[in-house]
Amino acid sequence: MFRNKMMLIVSSLVLVALTGVVRADETTDTRVASLEAQVAELRAEKNGKWLNERRAEEIKGLMHEVLADADTRASLLQDGAVAGHNGNHFFIGSADGAFLMQVFGQTQFRYNHMIDSTSSDETDSGFHLRRAKIGFKGHVQAGRKWDYTMILGLDSTPAVSQDIEVYDVIVGTELKAGLRVDVGITTLPFLREELTDSSHQLAVERSLFNEFFSLNRSEQIRFQYTPKDDLKIAVSISDGSNTGQTPNGGDAVDFAITTRVDWKVAGDWSQAADYTAWTGESKAVFVGGAFHYQAGDGGNGNPSDYFAWTLDASLEMNKFGLAAAIAGATIDPDSGADTDLFGVMVQASYLVKEDLEPFARLEWMDDDSLDETVALTLGANHYIKKHNAKFTLDVVMILDADTSGLATNPMGTTTGGSPIGWAGGVGEDSAVVRAQLQLLF
């Protein structure tokens, strides 16, 4: 009996011991499995970090190769080249500065609504791409520094198909300090308004006064002398007014000379580039004058000599701009009486806000006959980015004119033509409303 009890106790103890061993083994296996999982996680993190570092190094190497290839491709010349944007124009040039070319352009798109008192069709409206130009300017070092400008664009005369027009082609160099010479086709140095670029005008278009007396462009050789900082003198020998490009022997003028003097009373010459008094600009005062004489060539259809003169002045001060000009001319034919011409123009503007500039212009022209013209222009500029992007709205009203139309000058350009905004004849009580968007690049 006792023996049986002892056997039962020993069996129980053995069973308990075996159970503890099994449980101990299970705990050990669990701990081992957990440790193995942690080691695998650490290895994965280490491998991932190593892969990321390896990938970053590969990307850096690829970027260096791309940049090196770009630098190689940018070296257009053996010695390299530079290119970019200088704040005004895109440019490309040689690294040593011996060659430079800047690219620039201009577009003017406008809407005209005309009221023509001389026509049975009293109103007429339409869109007009007035200007679309592309230009190149810079210099070339060839013994001396030669400057050049070339401006091309669509023919400004409206047509179904428009041709490319040559506006300016100029090559020049500085002969010595203060004296330079330019040759080619460009604007004659006469009217201040004509010499001010079309992109920097106050109104949508230059004044009728300007078109009446304009000498426009001509093939010429021009000398410019600057004896001191506040004085400029220009002398041009040319083919005459409004000749543009003409073949040898086809000029209607035997000889023509134009001289202009500009005096900077106050300010900086850069302020004479427009008529707007920008906020923060210092006071600027400019006075100028010019004369022109040409001898007509009767053999080529121009039997008249022509003499013209002009005086002008402008003021820019504290957002207020004022400009005035007078001009006169005499047409002297081989036979018959002389014709005397005269005109006056005054315009003013005020920058009421940084981007808003109302303006007004009054002008009068007399062609020595019954035709006298008085015109008033009212409008405003909205500057999006100064002249680089601006919107202009104005109205030109003919207050007085002869029944046959506006005063005319055979040596000038048309005062009532499509560039101004009219499609046909214009007389008293005629008017045109013009809206224009300009973009420069």
Steps between C-alpha positions, in 0.01 A plus 500: 500500500777734604698399196213590266465845657871568454482400134208741449691790663817438293298480178335831580833669571646370172197627306531845658874514421442401140228766462740768630767392255258522207385844609864611540576381148198687363612828670851463359368443148280809526789715615725366224234571237458858632875561492521364148220736389680801653826405327318467167340845552838658580654337195214631281543853636873485446461368146231764420717782630793364301285480187370856550854634546613307194205635297572859611864466395393368159256793450768752598737345251234514227430867576870585474516325163192688371636837616838428348333407173287820512814710559666331206200564274478864619856555383398589146846631427836356591553773757142473630196729483270687735123531473209616710271795572635836614172631636394649168596262220618146439862490387779276380866590479857380512671451833764761416236764419608537135154402373157583641151463356180602678158393374190711556151541359183707502134434430216752488149370445219754492132556441381811312150646490485783248241773453560653156300812428611511135377153402156351440614214724519714811635230733749222448663263746769239484809337648850594391837338565681832488850376577669162526878542514802287575837661556864419559766728640847463643862538400784324325866553582681526167801725533269734691161459663222513239142543625206378295120508505260320266122525538256310278124474513169468321416775252292745703260561210191278543470242226372149442858377480776697669866509407799528730615861530850623583471766769860565605838364398782692668873436541714744695811552707655754733772689314631659817367600840176690445484449123337210318381423149206283388402392150190328366127562489331655803299802621641839408592711808223757477180473711537391865171308481611307191833417666316365806434131440145398408493280811558800729234739371241662722196433279414200285672665202725798438327836450357639176756780544776241487363336185459843338868594544664157526810436288470131588781264398775543245827341397766715664834550664463665839756654732420550867718725712474529878735784605374473860253290692204737464533571127452280191541606137397279207574571132359273231567496125226301331283423197230737632169477682282189481724322251561174679697257287567632150728369226800698383383768258139472612505763774264794462749719688842617383622585848354505853640600839333482840642641824357464849619635836377366836569667833445324832412778744430259787464129561647202320507426127314172558194704604478641147408154371130565570255768618391333825607636839537180704468502877836560665667648192696820546399821323593493131496785249602464134516761225571423135498644152570388145500609138490312172579603144475296183548592136240342274594296192264598220631219282364247752162664547571746782555853374462661844753595765389456860607675817360409843574593861371404845537590869385280789515476877387253765466489878463201731441575866322320785275279280419793271619506139479789256629526142462759226633545147470748216611450142501684172597424141521651153449316172683684222409363152697579183203700384205650679453640848652362818287313752549581869401248764464541876388294797484481881453206736461487881439191711486429874462196726472420869561169676200493734591144608805284445324335207258769374598804293237730342628729224383772262641641175407808298644575155459740209639486144480745211597414142486860365160451340146477628589172674566553868469207738435507875493168684449397862606163642386371840593166650671297769771236538464197726851377573515129571881504504592849384548510121575126486131423542241775483146571385414837344157645427455837329279702268619742231248774411533738203370831634567705187589412141418604146214321326752340263680328787799546729798725436767319297874526448636335181837456670353339812282192547122473490322654798171323435616153401447157645801507738323776694173306501298631207408289201424782258461875469472695823357844565349719767304313770670171411626290789657165572499296821807278538580221745842335490687226683880514480751234596879533487746217546 
